[in-house]
XYZ file of C-alpha atoms in Angstrom:
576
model
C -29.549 26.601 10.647
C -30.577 26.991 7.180
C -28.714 25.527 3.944
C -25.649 28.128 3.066
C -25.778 28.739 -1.074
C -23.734 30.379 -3.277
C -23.003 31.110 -6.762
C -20.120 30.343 -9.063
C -17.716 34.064 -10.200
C -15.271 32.103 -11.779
C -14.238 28.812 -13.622
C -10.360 27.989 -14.335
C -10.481 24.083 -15.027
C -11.853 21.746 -12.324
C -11.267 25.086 -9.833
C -14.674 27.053 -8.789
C -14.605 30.412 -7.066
C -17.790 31.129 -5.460
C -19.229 33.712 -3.979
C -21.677 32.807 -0.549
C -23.585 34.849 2.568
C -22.970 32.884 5.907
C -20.702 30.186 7.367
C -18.800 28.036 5.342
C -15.631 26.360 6.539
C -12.676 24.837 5.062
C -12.798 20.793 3.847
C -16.812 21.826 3.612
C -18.757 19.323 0.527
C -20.771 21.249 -1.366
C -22.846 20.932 -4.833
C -22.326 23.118 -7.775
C -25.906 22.832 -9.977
C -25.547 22.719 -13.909
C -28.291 21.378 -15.953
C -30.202 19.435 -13.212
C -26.988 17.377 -12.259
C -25.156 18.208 -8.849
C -21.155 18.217 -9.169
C -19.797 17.214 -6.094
C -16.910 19.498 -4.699
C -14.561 20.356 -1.887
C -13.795 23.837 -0.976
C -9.792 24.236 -0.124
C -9.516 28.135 0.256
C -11.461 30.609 2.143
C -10.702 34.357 1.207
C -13.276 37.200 2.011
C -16.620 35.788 1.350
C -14.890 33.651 -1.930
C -14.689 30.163 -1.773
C -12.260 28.351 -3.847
C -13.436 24.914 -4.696
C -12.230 21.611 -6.379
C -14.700 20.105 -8.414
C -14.681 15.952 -8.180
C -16.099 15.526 -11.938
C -15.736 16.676 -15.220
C -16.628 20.845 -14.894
C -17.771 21.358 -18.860
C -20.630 23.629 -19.003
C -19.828 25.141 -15.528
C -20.523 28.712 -16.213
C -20.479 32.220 -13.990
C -23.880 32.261 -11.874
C -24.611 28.715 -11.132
C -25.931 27.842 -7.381
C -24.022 26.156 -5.354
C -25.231 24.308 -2.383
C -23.067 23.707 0.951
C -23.837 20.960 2.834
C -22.220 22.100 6.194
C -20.404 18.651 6.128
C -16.903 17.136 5.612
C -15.408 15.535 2.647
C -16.176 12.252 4.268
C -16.723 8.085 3.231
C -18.906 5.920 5.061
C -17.931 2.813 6.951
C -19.645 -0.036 7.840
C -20.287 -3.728 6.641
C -20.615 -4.747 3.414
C -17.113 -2.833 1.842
C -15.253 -6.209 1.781
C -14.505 -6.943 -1.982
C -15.867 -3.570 -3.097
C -14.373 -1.861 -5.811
C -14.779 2.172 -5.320
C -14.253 5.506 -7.344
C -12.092 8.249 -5.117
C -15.562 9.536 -4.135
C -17.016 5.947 -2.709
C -19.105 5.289 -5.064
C -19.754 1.783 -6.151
C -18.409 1.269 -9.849
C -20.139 -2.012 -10.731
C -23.473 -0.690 -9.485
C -22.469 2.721 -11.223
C -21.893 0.968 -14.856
C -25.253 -0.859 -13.979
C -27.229 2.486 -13.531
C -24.841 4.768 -16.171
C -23.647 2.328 -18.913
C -20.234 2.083 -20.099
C -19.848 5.542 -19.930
C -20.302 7.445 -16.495
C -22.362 10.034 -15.988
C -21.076 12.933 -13.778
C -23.540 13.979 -10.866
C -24.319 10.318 -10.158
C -23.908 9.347 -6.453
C -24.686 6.005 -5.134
C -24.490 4.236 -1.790
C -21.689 2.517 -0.698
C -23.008 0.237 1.764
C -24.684 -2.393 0.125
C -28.679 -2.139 1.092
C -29.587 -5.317 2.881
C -29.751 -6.869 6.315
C -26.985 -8.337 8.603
C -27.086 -11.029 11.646
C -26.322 -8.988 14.529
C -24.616 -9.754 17.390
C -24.498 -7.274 20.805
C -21.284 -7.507 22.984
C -22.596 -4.388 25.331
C -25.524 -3.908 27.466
C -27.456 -1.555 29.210
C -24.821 1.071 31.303
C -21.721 0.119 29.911
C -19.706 2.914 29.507
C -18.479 3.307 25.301
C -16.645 6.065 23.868
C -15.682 6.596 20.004
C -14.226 3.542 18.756
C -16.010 0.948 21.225
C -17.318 -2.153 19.485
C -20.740 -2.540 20.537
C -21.445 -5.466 17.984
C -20.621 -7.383 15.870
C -21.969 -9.338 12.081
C -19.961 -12.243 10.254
C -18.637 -11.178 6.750
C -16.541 -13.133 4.891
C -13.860 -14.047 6.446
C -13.828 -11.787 9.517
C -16.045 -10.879 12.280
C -17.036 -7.568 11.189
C -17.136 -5.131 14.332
C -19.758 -2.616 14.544
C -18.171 0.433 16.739
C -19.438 3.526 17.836
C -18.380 6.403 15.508
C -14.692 8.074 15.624
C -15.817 10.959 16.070
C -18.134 11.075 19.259
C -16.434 13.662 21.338
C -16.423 13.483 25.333
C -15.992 9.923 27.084
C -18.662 9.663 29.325
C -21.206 7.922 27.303
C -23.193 5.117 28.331
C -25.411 2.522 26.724
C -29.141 3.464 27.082
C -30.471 0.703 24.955
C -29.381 -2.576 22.967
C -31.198 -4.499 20.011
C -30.748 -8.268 21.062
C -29.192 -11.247 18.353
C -30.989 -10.828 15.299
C -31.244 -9.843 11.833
C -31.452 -5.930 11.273
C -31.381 -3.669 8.547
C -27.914 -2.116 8.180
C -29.305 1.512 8.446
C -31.815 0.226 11.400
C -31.077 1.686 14.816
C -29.741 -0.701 16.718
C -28.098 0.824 20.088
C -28.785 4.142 21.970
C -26.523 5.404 24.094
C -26.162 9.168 25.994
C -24.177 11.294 28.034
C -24.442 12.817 31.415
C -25.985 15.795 29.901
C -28.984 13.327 28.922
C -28.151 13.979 25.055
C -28.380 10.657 22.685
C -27.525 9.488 19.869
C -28.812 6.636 17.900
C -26.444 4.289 15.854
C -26.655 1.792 13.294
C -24.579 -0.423 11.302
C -23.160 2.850 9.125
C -21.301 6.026 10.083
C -19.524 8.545 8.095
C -15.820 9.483 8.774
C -14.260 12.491 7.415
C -11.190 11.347 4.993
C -8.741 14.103 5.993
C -9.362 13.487 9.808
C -7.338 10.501 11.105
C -8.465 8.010 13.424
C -6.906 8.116 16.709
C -9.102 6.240 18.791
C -6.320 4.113 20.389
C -4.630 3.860 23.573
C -0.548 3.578 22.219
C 1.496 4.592 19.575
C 3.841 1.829 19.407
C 7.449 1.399 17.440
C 6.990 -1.031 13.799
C 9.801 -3.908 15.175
C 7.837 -6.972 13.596
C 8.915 -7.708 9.908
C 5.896 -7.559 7.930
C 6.592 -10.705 5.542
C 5.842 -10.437 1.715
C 7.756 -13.996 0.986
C 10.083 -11.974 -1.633
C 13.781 -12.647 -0.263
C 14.876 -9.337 -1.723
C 12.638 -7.546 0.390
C 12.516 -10.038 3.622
C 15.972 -10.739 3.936
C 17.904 -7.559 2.097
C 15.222 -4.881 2.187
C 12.778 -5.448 4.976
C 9.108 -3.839 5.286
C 7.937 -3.677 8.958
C 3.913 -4.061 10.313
C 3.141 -0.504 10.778
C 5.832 0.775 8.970
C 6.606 2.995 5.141
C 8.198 1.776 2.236
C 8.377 2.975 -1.371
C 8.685 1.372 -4.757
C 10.070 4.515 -7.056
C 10.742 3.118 -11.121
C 10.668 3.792 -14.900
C 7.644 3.027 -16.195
C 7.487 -0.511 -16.983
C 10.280 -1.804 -14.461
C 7.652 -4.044 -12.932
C 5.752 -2.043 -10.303
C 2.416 -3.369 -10.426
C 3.692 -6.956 -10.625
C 5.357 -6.244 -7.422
C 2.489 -5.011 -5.591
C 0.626 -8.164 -6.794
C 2.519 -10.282 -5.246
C 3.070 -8.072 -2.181
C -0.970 -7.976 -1.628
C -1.089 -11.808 -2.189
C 1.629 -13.182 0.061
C 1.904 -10.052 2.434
C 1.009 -11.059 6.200
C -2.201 -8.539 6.398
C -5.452 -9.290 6.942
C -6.518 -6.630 4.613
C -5.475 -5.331 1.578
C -6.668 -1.865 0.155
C -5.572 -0.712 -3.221
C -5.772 2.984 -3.883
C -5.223 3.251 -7.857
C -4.611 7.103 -7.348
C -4.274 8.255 -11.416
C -2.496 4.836 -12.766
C -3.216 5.298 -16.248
C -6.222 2.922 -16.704
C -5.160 -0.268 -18.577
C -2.929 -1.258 -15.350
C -6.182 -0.288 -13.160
C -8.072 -2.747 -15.563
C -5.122 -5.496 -15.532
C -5.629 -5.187 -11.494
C -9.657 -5.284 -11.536
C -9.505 -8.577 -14.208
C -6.236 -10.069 -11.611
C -7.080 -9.818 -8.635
C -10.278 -11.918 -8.836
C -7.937 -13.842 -9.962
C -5.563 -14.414 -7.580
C -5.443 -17.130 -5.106
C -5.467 -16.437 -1.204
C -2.650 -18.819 -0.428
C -4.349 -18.282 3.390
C -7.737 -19.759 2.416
C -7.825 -20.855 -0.786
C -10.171 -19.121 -2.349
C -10.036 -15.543 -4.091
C -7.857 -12.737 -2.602
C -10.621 -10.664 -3.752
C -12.788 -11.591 -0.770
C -10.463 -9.465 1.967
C -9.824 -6.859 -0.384
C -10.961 -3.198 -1.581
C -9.864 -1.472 -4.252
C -10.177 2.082 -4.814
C -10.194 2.825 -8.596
C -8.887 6.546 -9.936
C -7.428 6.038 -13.063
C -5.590 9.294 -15.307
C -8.494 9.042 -17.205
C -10.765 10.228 -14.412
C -11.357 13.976 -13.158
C -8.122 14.865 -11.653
C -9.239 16.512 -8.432
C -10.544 13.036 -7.226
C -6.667 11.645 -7.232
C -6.515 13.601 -4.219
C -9.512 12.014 -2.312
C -8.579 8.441 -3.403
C -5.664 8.625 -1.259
C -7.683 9.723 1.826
C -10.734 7.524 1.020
C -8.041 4.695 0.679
C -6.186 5.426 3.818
C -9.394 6.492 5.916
C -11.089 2.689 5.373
C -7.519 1.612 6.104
C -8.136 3.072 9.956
C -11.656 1.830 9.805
C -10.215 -2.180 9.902
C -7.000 -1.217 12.109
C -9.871 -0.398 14.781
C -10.625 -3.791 14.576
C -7.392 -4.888 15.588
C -6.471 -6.252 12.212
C -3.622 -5.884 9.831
C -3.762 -3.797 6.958
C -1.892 -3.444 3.800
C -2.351 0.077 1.942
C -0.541 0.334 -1.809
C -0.915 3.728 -3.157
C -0.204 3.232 -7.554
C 0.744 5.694 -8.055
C 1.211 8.963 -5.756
C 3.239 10.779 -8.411
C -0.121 11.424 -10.294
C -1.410 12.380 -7.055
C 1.150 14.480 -6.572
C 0.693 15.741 -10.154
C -2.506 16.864 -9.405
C -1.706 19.102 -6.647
C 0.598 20.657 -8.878
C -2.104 21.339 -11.680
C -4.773 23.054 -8.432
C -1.512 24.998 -6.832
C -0.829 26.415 -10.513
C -4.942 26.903 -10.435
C -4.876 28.587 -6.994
C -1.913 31.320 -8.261
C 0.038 29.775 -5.356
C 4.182 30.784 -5.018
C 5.370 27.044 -7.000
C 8.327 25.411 -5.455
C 10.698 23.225 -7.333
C 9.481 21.520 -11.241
C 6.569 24.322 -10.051
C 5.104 21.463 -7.402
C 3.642 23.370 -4.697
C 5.633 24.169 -1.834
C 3.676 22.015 0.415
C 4.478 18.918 -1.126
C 6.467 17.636 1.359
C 3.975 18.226 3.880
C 1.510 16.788 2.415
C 3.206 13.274 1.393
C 4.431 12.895 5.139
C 0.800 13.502 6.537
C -0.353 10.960 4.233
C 2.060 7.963 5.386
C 2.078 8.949 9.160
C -1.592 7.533 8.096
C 0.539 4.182 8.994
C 1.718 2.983 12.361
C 1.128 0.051 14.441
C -1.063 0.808 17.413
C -2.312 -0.738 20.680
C -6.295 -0.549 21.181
C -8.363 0.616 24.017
C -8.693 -2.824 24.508
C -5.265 -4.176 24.423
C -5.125 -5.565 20.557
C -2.428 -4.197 18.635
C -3.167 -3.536 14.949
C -1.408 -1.778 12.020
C -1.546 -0.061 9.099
C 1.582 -0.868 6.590
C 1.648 2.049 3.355
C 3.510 1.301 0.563
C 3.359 4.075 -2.290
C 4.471 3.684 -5.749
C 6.307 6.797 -7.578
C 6.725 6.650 -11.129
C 9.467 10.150 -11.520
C 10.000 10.810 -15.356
C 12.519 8.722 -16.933
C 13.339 6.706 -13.703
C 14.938 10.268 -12.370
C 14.985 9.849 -8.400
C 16.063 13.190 -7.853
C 12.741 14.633 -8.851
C 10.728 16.662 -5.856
C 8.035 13.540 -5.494
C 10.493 10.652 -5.303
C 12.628 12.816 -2.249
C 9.380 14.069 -0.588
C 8.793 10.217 -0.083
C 11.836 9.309 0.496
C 12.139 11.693 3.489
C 9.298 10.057 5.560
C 9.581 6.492 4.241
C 10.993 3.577 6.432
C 12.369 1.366 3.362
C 12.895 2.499 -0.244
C 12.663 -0.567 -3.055
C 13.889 1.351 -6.235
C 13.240 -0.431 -9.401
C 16.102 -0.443 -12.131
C 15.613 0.023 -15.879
C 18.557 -2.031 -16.358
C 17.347 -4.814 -14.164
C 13.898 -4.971 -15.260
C 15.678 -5.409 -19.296
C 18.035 -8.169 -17.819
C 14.488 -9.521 -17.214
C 15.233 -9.684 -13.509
C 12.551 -10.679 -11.140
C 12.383 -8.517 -8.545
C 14.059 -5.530 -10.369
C 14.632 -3.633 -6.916
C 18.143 -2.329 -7.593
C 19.693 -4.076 -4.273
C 22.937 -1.468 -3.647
C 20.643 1.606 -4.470
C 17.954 0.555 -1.985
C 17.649 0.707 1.636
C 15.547 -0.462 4.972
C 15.201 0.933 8.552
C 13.579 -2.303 9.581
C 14.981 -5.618 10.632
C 14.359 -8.303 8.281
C 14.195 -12.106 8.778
C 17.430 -12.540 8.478
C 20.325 -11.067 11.264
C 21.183 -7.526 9.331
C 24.490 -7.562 9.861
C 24.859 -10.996 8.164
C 22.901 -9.321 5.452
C 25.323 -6.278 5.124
C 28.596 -8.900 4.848
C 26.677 -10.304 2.193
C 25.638 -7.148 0.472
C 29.528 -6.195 0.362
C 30.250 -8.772 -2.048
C 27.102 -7.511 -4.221
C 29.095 -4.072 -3.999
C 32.300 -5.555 -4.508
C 31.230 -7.670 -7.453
C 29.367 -4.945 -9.231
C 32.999 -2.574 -8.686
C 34.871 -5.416 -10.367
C 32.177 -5.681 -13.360
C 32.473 -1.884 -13.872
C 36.235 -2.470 -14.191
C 35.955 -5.388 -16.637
C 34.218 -3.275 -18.473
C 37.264 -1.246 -18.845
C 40.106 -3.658 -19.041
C 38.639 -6.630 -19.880
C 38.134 -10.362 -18.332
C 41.441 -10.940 -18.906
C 43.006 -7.865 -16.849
C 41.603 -9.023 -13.849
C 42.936 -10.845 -10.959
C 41.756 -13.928 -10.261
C 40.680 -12.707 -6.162
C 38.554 -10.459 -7.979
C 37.356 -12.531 -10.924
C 36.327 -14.605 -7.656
C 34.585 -11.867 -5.778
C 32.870 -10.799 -9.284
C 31.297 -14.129 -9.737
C 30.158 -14.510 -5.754
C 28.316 -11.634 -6.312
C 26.671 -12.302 -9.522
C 26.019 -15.854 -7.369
C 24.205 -14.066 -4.718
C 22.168 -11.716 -7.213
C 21.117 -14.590 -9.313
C 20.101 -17.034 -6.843
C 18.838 -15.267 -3.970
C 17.693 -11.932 -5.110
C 15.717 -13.088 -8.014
C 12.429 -15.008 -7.624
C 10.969 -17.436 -10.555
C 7.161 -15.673 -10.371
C 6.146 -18.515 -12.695
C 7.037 -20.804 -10.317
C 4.265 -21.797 -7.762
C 7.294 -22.863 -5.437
C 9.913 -20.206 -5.863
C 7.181 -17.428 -6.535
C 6.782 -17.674 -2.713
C 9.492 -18.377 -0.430
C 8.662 -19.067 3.440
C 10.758 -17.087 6.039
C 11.722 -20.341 7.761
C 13.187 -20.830 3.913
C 14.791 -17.543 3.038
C 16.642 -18.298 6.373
C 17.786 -21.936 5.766
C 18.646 -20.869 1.995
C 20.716 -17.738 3.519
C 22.803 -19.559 5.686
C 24.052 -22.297 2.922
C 24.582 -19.446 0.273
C 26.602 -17.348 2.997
C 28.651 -20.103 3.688
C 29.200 -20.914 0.215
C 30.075 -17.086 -0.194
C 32.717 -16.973 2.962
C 34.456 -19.693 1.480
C 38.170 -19.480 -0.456
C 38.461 -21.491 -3.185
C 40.934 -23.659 -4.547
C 40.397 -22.538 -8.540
C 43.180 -21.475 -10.946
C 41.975 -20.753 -13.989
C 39.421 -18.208 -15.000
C 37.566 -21.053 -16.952
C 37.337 -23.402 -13.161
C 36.018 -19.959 -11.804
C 33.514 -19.573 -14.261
C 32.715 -22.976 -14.984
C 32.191 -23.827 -10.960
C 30.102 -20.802 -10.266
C 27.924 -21.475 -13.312
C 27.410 -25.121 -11.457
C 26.923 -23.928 -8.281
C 24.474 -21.680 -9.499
C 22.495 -24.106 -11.350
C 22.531 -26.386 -8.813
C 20.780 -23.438 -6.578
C 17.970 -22.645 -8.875
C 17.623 -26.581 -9.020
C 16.780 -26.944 -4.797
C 14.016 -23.785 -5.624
C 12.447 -26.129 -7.183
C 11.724 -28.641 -4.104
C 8.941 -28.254 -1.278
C 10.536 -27.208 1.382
C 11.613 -30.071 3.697
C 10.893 -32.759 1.497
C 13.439 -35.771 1.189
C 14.413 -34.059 -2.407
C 14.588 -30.393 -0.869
C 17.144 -32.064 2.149
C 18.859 -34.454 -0.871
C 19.510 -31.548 -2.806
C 20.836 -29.254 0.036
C 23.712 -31.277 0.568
C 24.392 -31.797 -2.899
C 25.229 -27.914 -2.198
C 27.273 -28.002 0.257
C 29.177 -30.917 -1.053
C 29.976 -29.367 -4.364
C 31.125 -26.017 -2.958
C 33.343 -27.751 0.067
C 34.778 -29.581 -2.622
C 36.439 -26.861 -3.419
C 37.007 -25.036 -0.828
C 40.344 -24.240 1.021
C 39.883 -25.845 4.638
């Protein structure tokens, strides 16, 4: 079948109509020509013999009557060894080795490999007649950290495939052919070490769908404890800008159970995506030791990029995310930030003359945001391994407004919402997760309805500030001068980490348990104290004497010393 080509009958923006003869489907690449350089596209609307196409780069001198080229494939990325550590454009494309051909300033057109070019030690763990089917390992090569799998593509259709021939241990190109294998129709197909997988396609080459139940742990009490993120499961970090989202996925990324951790920049403006690129080298794998870099891959879209590639940066993100889960790991997918994703959509639906739904987002919003995190789930393989894929999306709604369309899109399909609080993050709180507006459908490390008695006084507290706002200190009771300062104990000590701290910045689960159960007691307590100034003079004590045992490793003679110190100060008090 020959090449299908077309010409362009109409530029708005970064949108292409263009006319063709022949077959061209929806999701289809193709190449619009201008001045010897090939823009990459993706054609998203199909109406009598016009195709309506996004265009991945910058569209200036895009004029009526240039050829376009379809290449009869998907938008797709390529998977294979060698993406470990990686840092991407939405399209896949290598940006160190893209400033090392281009300079500091990119040139559009300018497509590179994404698999490194170079040779791997294989390993075979099939032979000759075993039956495979898409998704079977069939190999494997050490990288890094991990035994990198080599599996036969996602999607081979039909299960009745069988090996036909094997390369034994050795050292192989990574595009080499290394295994054969046909079908019962005597068709093969010859694989390597690479295969592409179109983004917008998910991977379903498992066995189960199975229910997130294990807490995935981050080592923030706020989150592990109050507002709990499950293996497999959906959360959200909505917040002004500046209330400290990027710090929090930081930390998430470096203490976070996961194997893997894949950042999708999707449109942060590009001094955060720079902070992360300079950081996260960085950063310290508290696992190994060495840099957190090494079992990551960051996928880099800033604002200042085209905008249509927002879009793909999401699915590129999410689609590598699937690659690892196949190899029974855990994976950890932050999304920064999917209101300029989101924003994007809005600008090619205004583009497209669609019918705009609210703040003129399109009216498939909704849609789209829930296909994107039922991405996640925890899974059991072919083989019996169970895997995951945890999402976690960042919103940034205009002027911390949660009400907006993208904020309640993602809050419909989420499993935990972490909203950050302009008046937290001021108070220089640390995390500013807003712990009354927030919620989790997960269990936690802690027993939830422990958690819930212990949120009540957070609720309770914060009614009796509002009120002392009103009628001052002195107007209130002493029961609820009481209740006001167990809850400003609980937010203080518990709910804030010291992130400068190398002990307090993480905080064990074994910890956030033992620390839980001496602060709820201390919280369940009545207390013999008559005077507002014994109130506030013992809770300023107690509290001190809280941050102090932060400070100790956990189970040292100090940590144990200073434990009950705790519980000897507050019983001192207490009405028994």
């Amino acid at each position: 079948m020959g090449t299908v080509t077309g010409y362009v009958t109409g530029i708005n923006g970064n949108l292409a109509n263009v006319s063709f003869d022949g077959a061209v489907h929806k999701n289809e690449v193709a190449y619009i020509i201008v001045d010897d350089a090939r823009l990459k596209g993706e054609v998203i609307r199909i109406n009598n013999g016009v195709a309506s196409m996004q265009i991945y780069e910058m569209s200036n001198g895009v004029k009526v009557g240039d050829k376009v080229e379809f290449t009869g494939e998907m938008m797709s990325v390529e998977l294979g060894p060698g993406l470990l550590t990686q840092v991407f454009d939405g399209l896949q494309n290598p940006l160190p080795e893209l400033a090392e051909k281009c300079g500091f300033f990119l040139q559009r057109g300018v497509y590179l490999d994404p698999i490194p070019d170079r040779e791997w030690d294989f390993t075979p763990c099939v032979k000759p007649g075993d039956h495979v089917q898409a998704g079977t390992p069939f190999g494997s090569v050490p990288e890094g950290l991990f035994k990198h799998q080599i599996m036969v593509p996602f999607t081979l259709r039909g299960d009745d495939w069988t090996v036909k021939s094997i390369k034994e241990a050795g050292s192989y190109h990574v595009r080499a052919t290394i295994c054969v294998i046909e079908n019962s129709k005597g068709e093969e197909k010859e694989l390597s070490m690479v295969f592409s997988q179109p983004v917008k396609q998910a991977v379903k080459c498992y066995d189960e769908r199975l229910r997130p139940d294990e807490p995935l742990i981050t080592k923030i009490r706020c989150i592990d404890a109050f507002l709990p993120v499950a293996k497999g499961g959906t959360f959200c970090v909505p917040g002004p800008f500046g209330a400290g989202k990027t710090v929090l996925q930081h930390m998430e990324a470096k203490n976070g159970e996961a194997d893997i951790v894949i950042v999708a920049a999707c449109g942060e403006r590009a001094g955060e995506v720079v902070e992360i690129l300079q950081e996260f080298p960085e950063l310290e794998d508290p696992k190994t030791g060495r840099s957190l870099m090494e079992r990551t891959i960051i996928i880099c879209n800033t604002s200042s990029m085209p905008v249509a590639a927002r879009e793909a940066s999401c699915y590129t993100a999410v689609t590598l995310a699937e690659y690892f889960r196949q190899m029974g790991l855990d994976v950890l997918l932050l999304a920064d930030s999917t209101s300029r994703w989101a924003q994007a959509m809005r600008e090619m639906s205004g583009r497209l003359e669609e019918i705009p739904g609210e703040e003129a987002f399109p009216a498939y919003l909704e849609s789209t945001i829930a296909s994107f995190y039922e991405r996640a789930g925890k899974v059991r393989l072919n083989d019996g391994r169970v895997a995951s894929i945890t999402i976690g999306g960042t919103v940034s709604p205009a002027g911390g407004n949660f009400d907006e369309p993208v904020t309640q899109a993602t809050l419909k399909v989420v499993g935990a919402f972490h909203g950050l609080s302009r008046e937290r993050s001021d108070a220089r709180k640390y995390p500013a997760i807003h712990p009354m507006d927030s919620w989790s459908k997960y269990s936690g490390v802690v027993e939830m309805d422990r958690v819930e008695e212990a949120r009540n006084y957070l609720r309770r507290g914060n009614e009796v500030n509002q009120m002392m706002k009103v009628i001052g200190e002195e107007g209130t009771s002493f029961e609820d001068y009481i209740i006001y300062q167990k809850g400003e104990l609980l937010d203080a000590v518990y709910l804030q980490q010291n992130s400068f701290d190398p002990i307090d910045a993480a905080c064990s689960p074994e910890r956030q348990q033992e620390e839980f159960d001496v602060l709820f007691d201390a919280l369940t307590q009545t207390y013999d104290l008559e005077e507002k100034t014994d109130i506030r003079a013992f809770f300023n004590q107690l509290r001190q004497e809280f941050l102090d045992w932060h400070g100790f490793e956990f189970k040292t003679p100090g940590y144990e010393e200073q434990k009950e110190k705790i519980k000897a100060f507050f019983m001192a008090k207490a009405v028994i």
